[in-house]
XYZ file of C-alpha atoms in Angstrom:
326
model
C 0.000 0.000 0.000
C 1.774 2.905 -1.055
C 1.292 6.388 0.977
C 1.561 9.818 -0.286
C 4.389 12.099 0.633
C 6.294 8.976 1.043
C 8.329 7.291 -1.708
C 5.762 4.681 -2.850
C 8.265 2.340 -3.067
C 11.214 4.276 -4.576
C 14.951 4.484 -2.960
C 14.706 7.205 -0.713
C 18.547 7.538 0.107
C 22.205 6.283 -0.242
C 22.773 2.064 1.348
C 23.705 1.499 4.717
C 26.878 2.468 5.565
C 29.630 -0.467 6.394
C 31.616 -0.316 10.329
C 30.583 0.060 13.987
C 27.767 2.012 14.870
C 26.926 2.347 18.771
C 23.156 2.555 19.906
C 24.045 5.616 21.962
C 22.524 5.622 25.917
C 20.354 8.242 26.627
C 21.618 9.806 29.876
C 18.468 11.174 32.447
C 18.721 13.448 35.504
C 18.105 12.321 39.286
C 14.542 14.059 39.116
C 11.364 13.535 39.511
C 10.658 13.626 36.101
C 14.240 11.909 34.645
C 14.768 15.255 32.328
C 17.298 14.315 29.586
C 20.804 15.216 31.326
C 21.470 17.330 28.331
C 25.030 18.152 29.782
C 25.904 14.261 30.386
C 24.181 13.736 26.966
C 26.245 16.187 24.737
C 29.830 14.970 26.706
C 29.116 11.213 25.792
C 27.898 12.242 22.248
C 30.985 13.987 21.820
C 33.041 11.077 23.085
C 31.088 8.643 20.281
C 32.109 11.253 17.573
C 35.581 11.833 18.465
C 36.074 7.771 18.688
C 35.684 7.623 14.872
C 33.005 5.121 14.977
C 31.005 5.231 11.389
C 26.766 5.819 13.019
C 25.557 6.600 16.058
C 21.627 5.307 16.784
C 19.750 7.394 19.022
C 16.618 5.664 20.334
C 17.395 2.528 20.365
C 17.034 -0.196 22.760
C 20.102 1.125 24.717
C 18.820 4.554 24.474
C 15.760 3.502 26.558
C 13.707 4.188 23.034
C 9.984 3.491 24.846
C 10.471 5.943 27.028
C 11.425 8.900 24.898
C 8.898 11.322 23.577
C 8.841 12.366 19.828
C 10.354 15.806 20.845
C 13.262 14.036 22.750
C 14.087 11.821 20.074
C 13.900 15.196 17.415
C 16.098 16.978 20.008
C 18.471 13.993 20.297
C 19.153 13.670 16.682
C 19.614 17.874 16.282
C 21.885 17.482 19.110
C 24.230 14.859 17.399
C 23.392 16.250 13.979
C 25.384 19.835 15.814
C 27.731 17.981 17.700
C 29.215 16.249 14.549
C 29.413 19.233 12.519
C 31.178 20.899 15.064
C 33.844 18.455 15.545
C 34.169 17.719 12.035
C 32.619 15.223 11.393
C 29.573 16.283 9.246
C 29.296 13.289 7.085
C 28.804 11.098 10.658
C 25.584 8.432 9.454
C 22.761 9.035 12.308
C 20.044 6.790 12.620
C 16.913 7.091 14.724
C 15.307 4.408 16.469
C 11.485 4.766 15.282
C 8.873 2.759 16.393
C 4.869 3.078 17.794
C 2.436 0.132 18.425
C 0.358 0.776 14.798
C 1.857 1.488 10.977
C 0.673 5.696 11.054
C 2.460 6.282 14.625
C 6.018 4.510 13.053
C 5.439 6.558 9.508
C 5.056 9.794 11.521
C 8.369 8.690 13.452
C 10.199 8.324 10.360
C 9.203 12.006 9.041
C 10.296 13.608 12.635
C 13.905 11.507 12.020
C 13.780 13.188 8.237
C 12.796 16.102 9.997
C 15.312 16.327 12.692
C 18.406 15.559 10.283
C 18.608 11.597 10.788
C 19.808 9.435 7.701
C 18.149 6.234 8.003
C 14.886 4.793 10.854
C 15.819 1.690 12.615
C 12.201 -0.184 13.262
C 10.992 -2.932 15.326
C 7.880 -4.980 14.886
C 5.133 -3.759 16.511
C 4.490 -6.343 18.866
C 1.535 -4.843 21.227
C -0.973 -6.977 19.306
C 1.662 -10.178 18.924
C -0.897 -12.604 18.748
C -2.215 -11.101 15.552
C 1.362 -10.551 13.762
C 1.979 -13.457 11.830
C 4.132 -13.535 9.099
C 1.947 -11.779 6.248
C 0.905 -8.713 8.455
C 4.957 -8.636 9.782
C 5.705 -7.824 5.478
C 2.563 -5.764 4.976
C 3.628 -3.308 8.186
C 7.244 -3.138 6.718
C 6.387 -2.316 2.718
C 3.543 -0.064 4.001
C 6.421 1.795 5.940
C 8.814 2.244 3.741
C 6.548 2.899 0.932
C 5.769 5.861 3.077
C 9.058 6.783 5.078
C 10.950 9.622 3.472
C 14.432 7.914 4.737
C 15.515 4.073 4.464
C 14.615 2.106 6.675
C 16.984 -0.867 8.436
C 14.885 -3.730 9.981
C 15.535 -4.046 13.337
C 14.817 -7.747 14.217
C 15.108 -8.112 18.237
C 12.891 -10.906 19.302
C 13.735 -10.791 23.372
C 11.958 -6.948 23.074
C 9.202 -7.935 20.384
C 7.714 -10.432 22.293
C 9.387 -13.205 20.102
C 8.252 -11.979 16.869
C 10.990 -13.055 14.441
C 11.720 -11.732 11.228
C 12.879 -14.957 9.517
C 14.755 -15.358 6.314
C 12.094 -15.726 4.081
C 10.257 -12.507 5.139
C 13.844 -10.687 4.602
C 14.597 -12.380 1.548
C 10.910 -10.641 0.287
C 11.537 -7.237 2.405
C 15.359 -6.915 1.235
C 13.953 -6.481 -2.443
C 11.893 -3.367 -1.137
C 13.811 -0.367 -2.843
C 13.848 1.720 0.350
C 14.307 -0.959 2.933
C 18.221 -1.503 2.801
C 19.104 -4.023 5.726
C 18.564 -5.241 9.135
C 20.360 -5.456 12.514
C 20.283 -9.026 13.667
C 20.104 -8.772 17.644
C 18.654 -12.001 17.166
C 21.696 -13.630 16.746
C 20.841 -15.137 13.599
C 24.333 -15.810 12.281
C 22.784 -18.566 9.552
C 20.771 -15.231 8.037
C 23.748 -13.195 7.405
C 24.945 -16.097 4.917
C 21.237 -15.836 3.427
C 20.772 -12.510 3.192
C 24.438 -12.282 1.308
C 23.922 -15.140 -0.989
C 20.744 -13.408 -2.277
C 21.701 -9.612 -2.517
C 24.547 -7.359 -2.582
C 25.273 -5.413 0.495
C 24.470 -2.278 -1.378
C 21.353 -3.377 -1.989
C 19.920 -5.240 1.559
C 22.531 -5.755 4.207
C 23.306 -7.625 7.509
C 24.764 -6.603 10.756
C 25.766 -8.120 13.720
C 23.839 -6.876 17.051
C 26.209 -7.208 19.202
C 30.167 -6.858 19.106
C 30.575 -10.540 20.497
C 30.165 -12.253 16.870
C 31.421 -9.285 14.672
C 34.051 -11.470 12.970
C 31.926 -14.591 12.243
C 29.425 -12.173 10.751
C 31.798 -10.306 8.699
C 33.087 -13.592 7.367
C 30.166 -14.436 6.015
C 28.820 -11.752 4.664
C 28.333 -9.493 7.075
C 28.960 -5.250 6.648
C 29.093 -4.573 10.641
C 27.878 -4.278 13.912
C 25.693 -1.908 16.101
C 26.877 -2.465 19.385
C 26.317 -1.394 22.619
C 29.802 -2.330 23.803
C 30.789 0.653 21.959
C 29.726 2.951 24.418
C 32.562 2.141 26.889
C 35.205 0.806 24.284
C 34.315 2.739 20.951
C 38.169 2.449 19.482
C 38.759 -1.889 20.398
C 35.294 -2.329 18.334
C 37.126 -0.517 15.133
C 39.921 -2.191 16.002
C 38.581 -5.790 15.960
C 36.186 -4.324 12.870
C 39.300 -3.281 10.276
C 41.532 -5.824 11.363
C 38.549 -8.519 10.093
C 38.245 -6.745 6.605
C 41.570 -6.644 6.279
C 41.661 -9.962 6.093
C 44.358 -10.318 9.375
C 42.631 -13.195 10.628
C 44.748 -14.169 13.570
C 44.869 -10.991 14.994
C 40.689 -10.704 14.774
C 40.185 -13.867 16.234
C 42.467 -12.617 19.489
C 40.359 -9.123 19.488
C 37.216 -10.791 19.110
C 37.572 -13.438 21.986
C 38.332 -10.412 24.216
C 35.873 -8.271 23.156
C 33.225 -11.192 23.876
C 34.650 -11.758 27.052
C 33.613 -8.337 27.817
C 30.461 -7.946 25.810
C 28.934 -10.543 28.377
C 28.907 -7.274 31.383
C 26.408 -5.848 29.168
C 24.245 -8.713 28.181
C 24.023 -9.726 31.806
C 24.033 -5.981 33.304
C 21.096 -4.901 31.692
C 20.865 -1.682 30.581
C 21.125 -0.262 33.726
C 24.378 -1.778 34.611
C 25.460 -0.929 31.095
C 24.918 2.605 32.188
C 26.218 2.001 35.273
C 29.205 1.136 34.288
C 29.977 3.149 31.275
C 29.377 6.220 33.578
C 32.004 4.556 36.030
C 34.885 4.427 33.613
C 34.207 7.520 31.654
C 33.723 9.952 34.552
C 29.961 10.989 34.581
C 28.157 11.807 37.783
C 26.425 8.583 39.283
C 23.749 10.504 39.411
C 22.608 10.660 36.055
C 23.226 7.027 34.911
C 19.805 5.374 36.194
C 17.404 4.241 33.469
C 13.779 6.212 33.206
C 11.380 4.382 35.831
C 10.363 1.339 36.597
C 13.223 0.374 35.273
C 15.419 -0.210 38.378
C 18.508 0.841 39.548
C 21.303 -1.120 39.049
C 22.061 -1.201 43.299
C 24.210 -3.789 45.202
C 27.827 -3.728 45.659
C 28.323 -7.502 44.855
C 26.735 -6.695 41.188
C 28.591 -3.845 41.012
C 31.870 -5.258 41.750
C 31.083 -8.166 39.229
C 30.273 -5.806 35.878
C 33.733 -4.076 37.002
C 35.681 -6.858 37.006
C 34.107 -7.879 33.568
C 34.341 -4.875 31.851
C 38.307 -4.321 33.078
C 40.347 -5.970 30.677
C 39.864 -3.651 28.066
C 40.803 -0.650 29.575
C 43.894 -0.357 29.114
C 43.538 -1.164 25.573
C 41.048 1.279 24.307
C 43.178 3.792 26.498
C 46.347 2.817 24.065
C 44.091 2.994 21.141
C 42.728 6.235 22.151
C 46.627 7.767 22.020
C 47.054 6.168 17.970
């Protein structure tokens, strides 16, 4: 169904771009209300964009996405949009988490990201109505969307948060011929789809990345173009590391990066999101203060926890440090 103002089912913009892109946190003040921390929020966006990673996503699941309002999510991708031309970077790829529990409230998303200066919407099933979404309505939602969405739009296939609503590899193989849809982000783990989705197209055309860090290389191997990770937010520069030594072929020297950097990926699967932010505020310097998630989400709390993410997220720190100096 194709929707006016939209581009009924024309390419809307250039293909995903290949490398490390970071689902940024979003970073809240000790309030009542959990304001955006716009002071916390600018420093780590700065950080992101001075790493050298290729995209920053802004709403995404690490970015506490559900809880946002439309004019947060506008204001976070300005915000980025300004930081990056400042530090000179104005060609950074930004990419907004858009989402809404029916097919108008996600097209409307995608016009605020065009709006706001984003480059591509990264979109979940809807999943409120799960019981209904079988496979047909799953396509239907996504051609209706990107007939309609004035940027491309990159699947975002995340089962644990869609209440186990799975795009598989038939529906991709269908959606990846969809002129403006141009990939998705398997945080599925789906390694067997990134050899699918590559034998059928050319990354330029529908792409696959990795949704976590912790099988970048495999993915790569295979077909693969990347990774949004969350892992980046702590250790931005051993991500790009492990990324350019795998498509430079220096195989021994990836597989070393990559067992380490799964080692430590594993804080942040098991943390949560709040001891992700828990601990990424610990090692970078931000006030405790603003790293708690939007409520109910709790507070990552207890000293034994605490101590454990540490200890997990430690080995790296001196690398990324060294990195940082190159």
């Amino acid at each position: 169904m194709a929707i006016s103002n939209g581009t009924n089912g024309k390419k809307a913009g250039k293909p995903f771009p290949p490398g490390v892109h970071v689902p940024s946190l979003t970073w809240f003040s000790d309030t009542p209300n959990q304001e955006i921390d716009w002071e916390v929020q600018k420093k780590h966006l700065s950080f992101l964009i001075e790493s050298g990673l290729h995209g920053i996503v802004l709403a995404g699941t690490n970015g506490e996405a559900v809880t946002l309002s439309p004019s947060e999510k506008s204001q976070l991708v300005k915000t980025t949009r300004e930081l990056s031309i400042r530090l000179g970077r104005p060609e950074l790829t930004v990419i907004l988490g858009c989402g809404g529990g029916s097919t108008r409230q996600v097209i409307d998303e995608t016009r605020l990201a065009k709006d706001s200066g984003a480059d591509f919407a990264l979109v979940l099933v809807p999943s409120y109505f799960h019981f209904a979404m079988n496979e047909d309505a799953i396509v239907a939602f996504f051609e209706e969307l990107a007939d309609a969405s004035p940027i491309p739009v990159l699947i975002y296939n995340f089962p644990g948060v869609s209440a186990g609503l799975d795009v598989n590899s038939e529906m991709l193989e269908k959606l990846g011929h969809h002129p403006n849809i141009i990939g998705v982000k398997l945080t599925c783990g789906g390694i067997a789809k990134v050899a699918r989705i590559r034998s059928r197209f050319e990354p330029e055309q529908f792409c696959a990345l990795a949704g976590q860090s912790d099988w970048l290389l495999p993915a790569i191997a295979i077909g693969g173009i990347g990774t949004i990770t969350g892992l980046a937010n702590i250790y931005p520069r051993a991500c790009l590391e492990l990324y350019d030594l795998a498509i430079s072929g220096r195989t021994k020297e990836a597989e070393k990066a990559q067992i380490e950097l799964a080692a430590v990926e594993w804080g942040f699967a098991k943390g949560g999101i709040n001891g992700t932010k828990w601990v990424v505020a610990k090692y970078l310097g931000y006030p405790e203060a603003s790293c708690h998630t939007r409520r109910p989400y709790p507070r990552y709390s207890g000293a034994k926890k605490q101590a454990w993410i540490l200890d997990i997220m430690r080995p790296l720190e001196g690398k990324e440090k060294s990195l940082a100096k190159i």
